[in-house]
Short mmCIF file of C-alpha atoms and ligand atoms in Angstrom, two decimals:
data_model
loop_
_atom_site.label_atom_id
_atom_site.label_comp_id
_atom_site.label_asym_id
_atom_site.label_seq_id
_atom_site.Cartn_x
_atom_site.Cartn_y
_atom_site.Cartn_z
CA MET A 1 22.78 71.71 55.62
CA ARG A 2 20.14 71.91 52.87
CA SER A 3 21.06 73.56 49.59
CA SER A 4 19.24 76.83 49.05
CA LEU A 5 16.77 77.67 46.31
CA ILE A 6 18.08 78.48 42.85
CA ARG A 7 17.41 81.63 40.87
CA SER A 8 18.01 80.39 37.35
CA ALA A 9 19.45 77.52 35.39
CA THR A 10 22.71 78.85 34.10
CA THR A 11 25.05 75.90 34.02
CA SER A 12 26.68 75.60 30.63
CA LEU A 13 28.25 72.26 29.98
CA THR A 14 31.54 71.39 28.40
CA ARG A 15 32.50 67.98 27.15
CA GLY A 16 34.29 65.90 29.80
CA ASN A 17 37.80 64.61 29.40
CA PHE A 18 36.74 61.38 27.68
CA ALA A 19 38.45 59.56 24.81
CA LYS A 20 37.08 59.96 21.29
CA ILE A 21 36.05 56.80 19.48
CA SER A 22 38.68 55.50 17.05
CA SER A 23 38.41 52.92 14.30
CA SER A 24 40.24 50.41 16.47
CA ASP A 25 37.59 50.89 19.17
CA LEU A 26 34.89 50.20 16.57
CA SER A 27 36.71 47.04 15.47
CA PHE A 28 36.88 45.86 19.07
CA PHE A 29 33.15 46.46 19.51
CA GLU A 30 32.40 44.64 16.25
CA ARG A 31 34.37 41.63 17.44
CA THR A 32 32.46 41.70 20.73
CA VAL A 33 28.83 42.07 19.59
CA GLY A 34 28.97 41.40 15.83
CA SER A 35 29.20 44.09 13.16
CA SER A 36 25.41 44.34 12.68
CA TYR A 37 25.10 45.47 16.25
CA VAL A 38 27.59 48.31 16.09
CA LYS A 39 25.51 51.01 14.44
CA THR A 40 27.16 54.14 13.17
CA LYS A 41 24.56 55.30 10.62
CA ASP A 42 20.85 56.16 10.83
CA ILE A 43 20.96 56.36 14.61
CA ASP A 44 18.64 59.36 15.16
CA ASN A 45 16.13 57.15 16.99
CA TYR A 46 18.82 56.55 19.59
CA THR A 47 20.46 59.97 19.77
CA CYS A 48 17.16 61.82 20.16
CA ASP A 49 14.73 61.55 23.07
CA TRP A 50 10.96 60.81 22.96
CA THR A 51 9.98 64.50 23.13
CA LYS A 52 12.39 65.23 20.22
CA GLN A 53 13.74 68.14 22.24
CA MET A 54 17.04 66.61 23.37
CA LYS A 55 19.67 65.29 21.00
CA GLY A 56 23.29 64.22 21.30
CA SER A 57 25.89 63.47 18.67
CA SER A 58 27.00 59.91 19.40
CA LYS A 59 29.09 58.21 16.80
CA CYS A 60 27.91 54.72 17.59
CA VAL A 61 25.26 52.55 19.20
CA LEU A 62 26.24 49.17 20.66
CA ILE A 63 23.58 46.50 21.05
CA PRO A 64 24.98 43.59 23.07
CA SER A 65 22.89 40.43 23.50
CA SER A 66 24.06 39.33 26.94
CA THR A 67 25.41 40.30 30.34
CA GLU A 68 28.86 38.97 29.30
CA GLU A 69 29.02 41.11 26.15
CA THR A 70 27.94 44.12 28.20
CA SER A 71 30.71 43.39 30.66
CA THR A 72 33.35 43.13 27.90
CA ILE A 73 32.24 46.50 26.49
CA LEU A 74 32.29 48.27 29.84
CA LYS A 75 35.69 46.84 30.84
CA TYR A 76 37.08 48.19 27.59
CA CYS A 77 35.40 51.58 27.94
CA ALA A 78 36.62 51.95 31.53
CA GLU A 79 40.18 51.20 30.46
CA LYS A 80 40.03 53.66 27.55
CA ARG A 81 37.86 56.17 29.42
CA ILE A 82 35.14 56.18 26.82
CA ALA A 83 31.85 57.72 28.03
CA VAL A 84 28.74 55.55 27.74
CA VAL A 85 25.06 56.32 28.01
CA VAL A 86 22.76 53.39 28.78
CA GLN A 87 19.52 53.23 26.84
CA ALA A 88 16.53 50.87 27.20
CA GLY A 89 13.22 51.69 25.46
CA ASN A 90 14.09 55.38 25.06
CA THR A 91 10.71 56.43 26.43
CA GLY A 92 12.09 58.52 29.32
CA LEU A 93 10.96 62.12 29.63
CA VAL A 94 14.05 63.78 31.12
CA GLY A 95 16.73 62.87 28.57
CA GLY A 96 18.47 60.42 30.93
CA ALA A 97 19.07 57.92 28.12
CA THR A 98 19.99 60.55 25.53
CA PRO A 99 23.65 61.48 24.99
CA LEU A 100 24.71 65.08 25.50
CA PHE A 101 27.93 65.01 23.51
CA ASP A 102 29.47 61.99 21.80
CA GLU A 103 28.94 59.34 24.51
CA ILE A 104 28.47 55.93 22.93
CA ILE A 105 24.98 54.51 23.38
CA LEU A 106 24.68 51.06 24.91
CA SER A 107 21.24 49.70 24.12
CA THR A 108 19.80 46.83 26.19
CA SER A 109 17.14 45.91 23.63
CA ARG A 110 18.72 42.58 22.60
CA ILE A 111 19.12 41.31 26.15
CA ASN A 112 15.64 39.85 26.03
CA ASN A 113 15.67 36.05 26.02
CA ASN A 114 15.19 34.76 29.53
CA PHE A 115 11.81 34.78 31.22
CA HIS A 116 11.12 32.46 34.12
CA LEU A 117 8.14 32.57 36.44
CA GLU A 118 8.18 30.60 39.69
CA GLU A 119 4.42 30.12 39.92
CA SER A 120 4.06 29.05 43.53
CA SER A 121 5.80 32.17 44.85
CA GLY A 122 4.93 34.58 42.02
CA VAL A 123 8.61 35.45 41.55
CA LEU A 124 9.64 36.38 38.02
CA THR A 125 13.19 36.53 36.67
CA LEU A 126 13.49 38.15 33.27
CA ASP A 127 16.06 39.75 31.01
CA ALA A 128 16.20 43.52 31.34
CA GLY A 129 15.53 44.22 27.64
CA ILE A 130 12.08 42.59 27.67
CA ILE A 131 9.32 45.08 26.93
CA LEU A 132 6.90 45.68 29.80
CA ALA A 133 3.75 44.85 27.76
CA ASP A 134 5.36 41.63 26.45
CA ALA A 135 6.21 40.54 29.99
CA ASP A 136 2.66 41.28 31.07
CA TYR A 137 1.28 39.31 28.12
CA LEU A 138 3.38 36.27 29.04
CA LEU A 139 2.29 36.57 32.68
CA ALA A 140 -1.39 36.77 31.69
CA GLU A 141 -1.17 33.24 30.28
CA LYS A 142 -0.33 32.04 33.80
CA GLY A 143 -2.88 34.20 35.63
CA PHE A 144 -0.33 36.77 36.82
CA MET A 145 0.19 40.47 36.12
CA MET A 146 3.00 42.98 36.19
CA PRO A 147 2.29 45.19 39.19
CA LEU A 148 3.67 48.13 37.20
CA ASP A 149 1.75 49.69 34.31
CA LEU A 150 2.40 52.89 32.40
CA GLY A 151 1.51 54.63 29.15
CA ALA A 152 4.83 53.65 27.53
CA LYS A 153 4.29 49.92 28.25
CA GLY A 154 4.46 49.00 24.55
CA SER A 155 8.06 50.25 24.23
CA CYS A 156 9.64 50.61 27.66
CA GLN A 157 11.86 47.78 28.90
CA ILE A 158 11.80 46.29 32.37
CA GLY A 159 15.44 47.24 33.11
CA GLY A 160 14.70 50.80 32.01
CA CYS A 161 11.66 50.88 34.30
CA ILE A 162 13.88 49.94 37.25
CA ALA A 163 16.62 52.41 36.29
CA ALA A 164 14.04 55.16 35.85
CA GLY A 165 12.23 54.27 39.08
CA ALA A 166 8.99 54.27 37.09
CA GLY A 167 5.77 54.81 39.03
CA GLY A 168 2.80 54.43 36.70
CA ILE A 169 -0.92 54.11 37.12
CA ARG A 170 -1.31 51.30 39.66
CA LEU A 171 1.07 52.40 42.37
CA LEU A 172 -1.87 53.21 44.63
CA ARG A 173 -2.91 49.54 44.70
CA TYR A 174 0.36 47.59 44.36
CA GLY A 175 3.01 49.97 45.69
CA SER A 176 6.24 51.23 44.11
CA LEU A 177 9.05 49.18 42.55
CA HIS A 178 10.57 49.03 46.01
CA SER A 179 7.79 46.62 46.95
CA HIS A 180 8.49 44.37 43.97
CA LEU A 181 12.20 44.29 43.16
CA LEU A 182 14.00 41.37 44.84
CA GLY A 183 17.24 41.22 42.91
CA CYS A 184 19.01 42.09 39.71
CA THR A 185 22.20 41.58 37.73
CA LEU A 186 24.22 44.73 37.29
CA VAL A 187 27.31 45.28 35.15
CA ASP A 188 29.11 48.13 36.87
CA GLY A 189 31.29 50.86 35.37
CA LYS A 190 34.36 48.60 35.57
CA GLY A 191 32.60 45.81 33.70
CA THR A 192 32.20 43.66 36.81
CA ILE A 193 29.09 41.48 36.83
CA ILE A 194 27.38 41.76 40.23
CA LYS A 195 24.32 39.86 41.45
CA LEU A 196 22.45 42.16 43.81
CA GLY A 197 19.81 40.73 46.16
CA GLY A 198 18.19 37.43 45.22
CA SER A 199 14.84 35.82 44.56
CA LEU A 200 13.40 35.45 48.04
CA ARG A 201 10.39 37.46 49.17
CA LYS A 202 12.17 37.98 52.48
CA ASP A 203 15.92 38.23 52.94
CA ASN A 204 17.16 40.50 55.66
CA THR A 205 20.78 39.44 55.77
CA SER A 206 22.44 42.64 54.65
CA LEU A 207 21.94 45.97 52.90
CA HIS A 208 19.21 45.82 50.24
CA THR A 209 21.66 46.57 47.46
CA ALA A 210 19.31 45.76 44.56
CA HIS A 211 17.20 48.72 45.63
CA LEU A 212 20.09 51.07 44.88
CA THR A 213 19.38 50.45 41.21
CA ILE A 214 15.81 51.79 41.43
CA GLY A 215 15.95 55.27 39.94
CA SER A 216 19.73 54.99 39.39
CA GLU A 217 19.45 56.20 35.76
CA GLY A 218 22.41 54.13 34.57
CA GLN A 219 24.78 55.88 36.98
CA LEU A 220 25.86 52.69 38.78
CA GLY A 221 25.82 50.23 35.92
CA VAL A 222 23.77 48.44 33.32
CA ILE A 223 20.92 46.29 34.64
CA THR A 224 20.81 43.11 32.54
CA SER A 225 18.43 40.89 34.51
CA VAL A 226 15.67 41.57 37.02
CA THR A 227 14.00 39.39 39.67
CA MET A 228 10.74 40.71 41.03
CA GLY A 229 7.49 39.74 42.67
CA VAL A 230 4.45 39.82 40.38
CA VAL A 231 0.78 39.82 41.37
CA PRO A 232 -2.23 37.60 40.60
CA ARG A 233 -4.15 38.99 37.64
CA PRO A 234 -7.32 40.58 39.02
CA ILE A 235 -10.52 38.77 38.05
CA SER A 236 -12.50 41.99 37.99
CA ILE A 237 -11.25 45.33 36.65
CA LEU A 238 -13.79 48.15 36.78
CA CYS A 239 -13.51 51.74 35.78
CA ALA A 240 -15.52 54.94 36.23
CA MET A 241 -15.09 58.59 35.40
CA LEU A 242 -16.40 61.56 37.34
CA ALA A 243 -16.79 65.15 36.24
CA VAL A 244 -16.01 67.57 39.06
CA SER A 245 -16.30 71.34 39.47
CA SER A 246 -13.50 72.11 41.93
CA TYR A 247 -10.19 70.76 43.14
CA SER A 248 -11.42 70.68 46.75
CA HIS A 249 -14.18 68.32 45.61
CA CYS A 250 -11.56 66.13 43.91
CA LEU A 251 -9.79 65.79 47.26
CA ARG A 252 -13.00 64.92 49.08
CA LEU A 253 -13.72 62.32 46.41
CA LEU A 254 -10.27 60.81 46.95
CA SER A 255 -11.05 60.37 50.66
CA LEU A 256 -14.45 58.91 49.79
CA ALA A 257 -12.87 56.50 47.30
CA ARG A 258 -10.32 55.36 49.86
CA SER A 259 -13.01 54.64 52.43
CA LYS A 260 -15.65 53.17 50.07
CA LEU A 261 -13.40 51.19 47.74
CA GLY A 262 -10.68 50.31 50.23
CA GLU A 263 -8.26 47.63 49.08
CA ILE A 264 -9.69 47.40 45.53
CA LEU A 265 -8.89 51.04 44.67
CA SER A 266 -6.17 50.78 42.03
CA SER A 267 -5.99 54.14 40.22
CA PHE A 268 -7.19 57.62 41.04
CA GLU A 269 -6.15 59.84 38.15
CA LEU A 270 -6.87 63.49 37.45
CA ILE A 271 -7.27 65.30 34.12
CA ASP A 272 -7.99 69.00 34.31
CA GLY A 273 -10.47 70.76 31.99
CA GLU A 274 -7.75 72.45 29.90
CA THR A 275 -6.03 69.12 29.30
CA MET A 276 -9.29 67.52 28.19
CA LYS A 277 -9.83 70.34 25.66
CA CYS A 278 -6.25 69.84 24.46
CA VAL A 279 -6.87 66.08 23.97
CA GLU A 280 -10.02 66.82 21.96
CA ARG A 281 -8.21 69.48 19.91
CA HIS A 282 -5.29 67.28 18.87
CA LEU A 283 -6.46 63.67 18.96
CA PRO A 284 -9.41 61.79 17.51
CA ILE A 285 -10.79 60.97 20.99
CA LYS A 286 -13.94 62.51 22.39
CA ASN A 287 -14.59 63.46 25.99
CA ILE A 288 -17.06 60.95 27.40
CA PHE A 289 -19.12 63.75 28.95
CA ASN A 290 -21.20 65.97 26.66
CA GLU A 291 -20.55 69.15 28.61
CA PRO A 292 -17.08 70.45 29.49
CA HIS A 293 -16.10 70.35 33.19
CA ASP A 294 -13.20 71.75 35.21
CA PHE A 295 -11.87 68.39 36.42
CA TYR A 296 -12.22 64.74 35.50
CA LEU A 297 -11.31 61.80 37.72
CA LEU A 298 -10.58 58.35 36.40
CA ILE A 299 -11.03 55.65 39.01
CA GLU A 300 -10.16 52.00 38.53
CA THR A 301 -10.63 49.04 40.85
CA HIS A 302 -8.86 45.66 40.79
CA GLY A 303 -10.48 42.83 42.70
CA SER A 304 -11.51 39.22 42.73
CA ASN A 305 -15.30 39.43 42.66
CA GLY A 306 -17.03 41.41 39.90
CA ASP A 307 -20.44 41.63 41.64
CA HIS A 308 -18.95 42.73 44.91
CA ASP A 309 -16.58 45.26 43.27
CA GLY A 310 -19.38 46.57 41.01
CA GLU A 311 -21.63 47.14 44.01
CA LYS A 312 -18.88 49.04 45.80
CA LEU A 313 -18.07 51.19 42.76
CA ASN A 314 -21.74 51.99 42.11
CA GLU A 315 -22.25 52.97 45.73
CA PHE A 316 -19.23 55.22 45.53
CA VAL A 317 -20.44 56.92 42.32
CA GLU A 318 -23.97 57.32 43.73
CA GLU A 319 -22.65 58.87 46.93
CA ALA A 320 -20.38 61.18 44.95
CA LEU A 321 -23.34 62.39 42.88
CA GLY A 322 -25.77 62.45 45.82
CA ALA A 323 -23.44 64.59 47.93
CA GLU A 324 -22.91 66.84 44.87
CA LEU A 325 -19.17 66.23 44.99
CA ALA A 326 -19.35 65.17 41.35
CA GLU A 327 -21.39 66.91 38.65
CA ASP A 328 -21.65 63.79 36.53
CA GLY A 329 -20.40 60.21 36.60
CA VAL A 330 -20.12 57.30 34.19
CA ALA A 331 -19.11 53.70 34.85
CA ALA A 332 -17.54 51.73 31.99
CA HIS A 333 -19.86 48.92 30.87
CA SER A 334 -17.53 47.30 28.39
CA GLU A 335 -13.81 46.89 27.71
CA ASN A 336 -14.23 49.46 24.91
CA GLU A 337 -15.61 52.04 27.29
CA ARG A 338 -12.83 51.36 29.76
CA THR A 339 -10.22 51.71 27.00
CA HIS A 340 -11.85 54.98 25.93
CA MET A 341 -11.57 56.38 29.47
CA TRP A 342 -7.93 55.34 29.78
CA ARG A 343 -7.06 56.75 26.36
CA LEU A 344 -8.22 60.16 27.55
CA ARG A 345 -5.73 59.97 30.41
CA GLU A 346 -2.86 58.02 28.83
CA GLU A 347 -2.85 60.08 25.66
CA SER A 348 -2.90 63.40 27.52
CA PRO A 349 0.94 63.59 27.19
CA ILE A 350 0.66 62.94 23.44
CA ALA A 351 -1.93 65.70 23.04
CA ALA A 352 0.20 68.12 25.07
CA ALA A 353 3.25 67.28 22.92
CA LYS A 354 1.23 68.15 19.80
CA ASP A 355 0.18 71.46 21.29
CA GLY A 356 3.46 73.28 20.64
CA TYR A 357 6.89 73.55 22.21
CA ILE A 358 6.59 71.72 25.52
CA TYR A 359 8.05 72.32 28.99
CA LYS A 360 7.43 69.20 31.06
CA PHE A 361 7.23 68.80 34.81
CA ASP A 362 6.68 65.77 37.01
CA VAL A 363 6.43 66.74 40.64
CA SER A 364 5.25 65.34 43.95
CA LEU A 365 3.30 67.67 46.19
CA PRO A 366 1.32 67.42 49.42
CA LEU A 367 -2.28 67.10 48.20
CA GLU A 368 -3.34 70.50 49.56
CA HIS A 369 -0.84 72.13 47.12
CA PHE A 370 -1.19 69.69 44.20
CA TYR A 371 -3.38 71.90 42.01
CA ARG A 372 -2.26 75.26 43.42
CA LEU A 373 0.94 74.86 41.43
CA THR A 374 -1.06 74.77 38.19
CA GLU A 375 -3.09 77.82 39.24
CA GLU A 376 0.02 79.76 40.25
CA THR A 377 1.77 78.85 37.00
CA ARG A 378 -1.24 80.02 34.98
CA LYS A 379 -1.33 83.26 36.95
CA LYS A 380 2.37 83.83 36.35
CA LEU A 381 2.35 83.07 32.63
CA GLY A 382 -0.98 84.67 31.67
CA THR A 383 -1.43 84.54 27.89
CA ARG A 384 2.24 83.69 27.25
CA ALA A 385 1.61 79.95 27.47
CA ARG A 386 -0.95 77.20 27.88
CA VAL A 387 -0.81 75.23 31.13
CA TYR A 388 -2.07 71.66 31.53
CA CYS A 389 -2.30 69.42 34.55
CA TYR A 390 -2.97 65.72 34.68
CA GLY A 391 -1.51 63.01 36.84
CA HIS A 392 -1.74 60.46 39.57
CA LEU A 393 -3.73 62.37 42.19
CA GLY A 394 -3.88 59.31 44.43
CA ASP A 395 -0.05 59.38 44.62
CA GLY A 396 0.27 63.18 44.90
CA ASN A 397 2.06 63.18 41.53
CA SER A 398 1.23 66.06 39.21
CA HIS A 399 2.28 66.23 35.54
CA LEU A 400 2.31 69.94 34.84
CA ASN A 401 2.87 70.62 31.14
CA VAL A 402 3.31 74.07 29.64
CA THR A 403 3.27 74.75 25.91
CA THR A 404 4.07 77.72 23.68
CA ASP A 405 3.75 78.15 19.92
CA GLY A 406 7.52 78.14 19.45
CA GLU A 407 10.51 77.70 21.74
CA ASP A 408 10.55 80.69 24.10
CA GLU A 409 14.03 81.19 25.60
CA GLU A 410 12.90 83.81 28.11
CA LEU A 411 10.08 81.66 29.38
CA LYS A 412 12.39 78.66 29.57
CA LYS A 413 14.79 80.58 31.82
CA GLU A 414 12.02 81.70 34.16
CA LEU A 415 9.78 78.67 34.27
CA SER A 416 11.85 75.85 35.78
CA PRO A 417 13.28 77.92 38.66
CA PHE A 418 9.78 79.21 39.39
CA VAL A 419 8.19 75.76 39.40
CA TYR A 420 10.99 73.98 41.26
CA ASN A 421 11.38 76.65 43.94
CA TRP A 422 7.62 76.64 44.45
CA VAL A 423 7.53 72.85 44.71
CA VAL A 424 10.41 72.59 47.19
CA SER A 425 9.13 75.45 49.33
CA HIS A 426 5.74 73.70 49.53
CA GLY A 427 7.21 70.43 50.74
CA GLY A 428 7.32 68.68 47.35
CA SER A 429 9.85 66.89 45.17
CA ILE A 430 11.03 68.12 41.75
CA SER A 431 10.82 64.60 40.35
CA ALA A 432 8.08 62.21 41.36
CA GLU A 433 8.67 59.42 38.85
CA HIS A 434 10.52 60.60 35.73
CA GLY A 435 13.94 61.17 37.33
CA ILE A 436 16.55 63.89 36.79
CA GLY A 437 18.27 63.00 33.50
CA GLN A 438 19.57 66.07 31.69
CA LEU A 439 16.38 68.08 31.92
CA LYS A 440 16.57 68.66 35.68
CA ARG A 441 20.33 68.51 36.02
CA ASP A 442 20.65 72.09 37.25
CA TYR A 443 18.16 71.43 40.03
CA ARG A 444 19.33 67.97 41.12
CA SER A 445 20.68 69.13 44.50
CA LEU A 446 17.62 71.14 45.41
CA GLY A 447 16.28 70.11 48.80
CA LYS A 448 19.07 67.53 49.35
CA SER A 449 21.53 67.86 52.21
CA GLU A 450 25.28 68.17 51.53
CA GLU A 451 25.80 64.99 53.53
CA GLU A 452 23.40 63.03 51.32
CA ILE A 453 24.95 64.41 48.13
CA SER A 454 28.38 63.42 49.35
CA LEU A 455 27.17 59.88 50.15
CA ILE A 456 25.62 59.57 46.68
CA ARG A 457 28.89 60.73 45.08
CA SER A 458 30.84 58.17 47.08
CA LEU A 459 28.50 55.38 45.97
CA LYS A 460 28.95 56.47 42.36
CA GLY A 461 32.72 56.23 42.86
CA VAL A 462 32.42 52.63 44.10
CA PHE A 463 30.37 51.42 41.14
CA ASP A 464 31.87 53.63 38.45
CA PRO A 465 35.29 54.90 39.57
CA HIS A 466 36.21 56.13 36.08
CA ARG A 467 32.91 57.99 35.87
CA ILE A 468 32.23 56.84 32.34
CA LEU A 469 28.55 56.03 32.87
CA CYS A 470 25.91 58.57 31.92
CA PRO A 471 27.99 61.69 32.62
CA TYR A 472 26.54 65.21 33.01
CA LYS A 473 23.31 63.98 34.56
CA MET A 474 21.86 62.92 37.91
CA ILE A 475 24.97 62.61 40.07
CA PRO A 476 27.21 65.68 40.43
CA SER A 477 30.84 64.87 39.65
CA GLN A 478 33.63 65.66 42.14
CA GLU A 479 34.79 68.95 40.64
C1 LIG B 501 1.94 59.71 32.60
O1 LIG B 501 1.56 59.58 33.76
C2 LIG B 501 3.40 59.67 32.31
O2 LIG B 501 1.14 59.80 31.65
C3 LIG B 501 3.83 60.81 31.39
O3 LIG B 501 4.15 59.67 33.48
C4 LIG B 501 3.49 62.15 31.94
O4 LIG B 501 4.33 63.15 29.93
C5 LIG B 501 3.86 63.33 31.01
O5 LIG B 501 3.62 64.48 31.40
ZN1 LIG B 502 2.92 59.59 35.26
#
């Protein structure tokens, strides 16, 4: 049976029956990780999320440097029933890594020493605390690339990317993390160190347990090491931007791009006209088109032959203009121009965050409904709020962002149920790539069957029987 639609988010939370941290607990942690890595002061950067809208009141942050130290901490916490929230780069957008009450924060940022690339197979094993951009930089020296790329690459950590089930801007070309993850080391909620999967490209001997960690949001354990397939660094990366007058033309352009660009099509991103104005209002970046338009598409190709790829991209842009599917089109002729185009898209979330109090959504929708959600939300809210849409059109992933001048409690109560009910009733998902965390907690069962929820709860019980890991979030507890 599927759970029915919700009317409003009313759940009020109370602190779980967890132990409070004592001075003897702190002494134990100091002996385990060293006193400099048990932080009890100036910890706002850890207790508060990226949007600065969610904040907990943890008393301490633990920063272990290894899998073994992580295991010692979790064994102790399980025994004492101390609640723990796992935090990587703290760039998540749903508060999954942010405490709600006084959970201790376990940061993976010091587990960042090991990096080994097996060049013949393109299999990389790296510590979970390594920052995505740093890993990509090290791979570039060997002619390889991280298949995953996202706006937060300068701060997010690879283990956090796996736990968040990050999608990013190249999924269209290289596939999701499910195509790349081969194995990982997980310290479960009892402190047991478990190697999941391995390092082979093909291994069909049992359940693909490592994949359980993708999108697990710290519910099953702490990921301390990751083994994944990486891809050859493309020799040619080309980029173009189109200005478009209607959403239906955007969809026709997506089909045209798929057929004309084929295997080299890497990104197909949408920025709507309101978002572009918002970027120009709040950031020192100019639209690359002189006139405003209703939609902008950012298209990137990754390939191995610049002349060949350039010909294909030019043909695509010419056909788009010739068939009047696009009003204007520009190809990037330098790395600076390409960076400019990407800044418009990647800094859209930053501009929206500067626009006022923000209500963020990250949804998957069948393409026919992708932009209707934005139109319906605008119709519903009228002048009460500003509504922005940008996202990964090629993946059917819309980032709807709504802003108001100040926090509006009434709007908050109405908006999420409206958006999520609309999404589910139009065949979509309430989280495409950002997860559930604390932001979507009240809606986490929407569209899921009771049987699936019960299976998920049972799995949680196997990995974290004391339910100390990341409470109050993605997985409903037994009560
Ligand atoms: C992106 O695609 C990120 O830019 C963030 O997933 C989206 O903040 C957002 O709305
Ligand atoms: Zn995104």
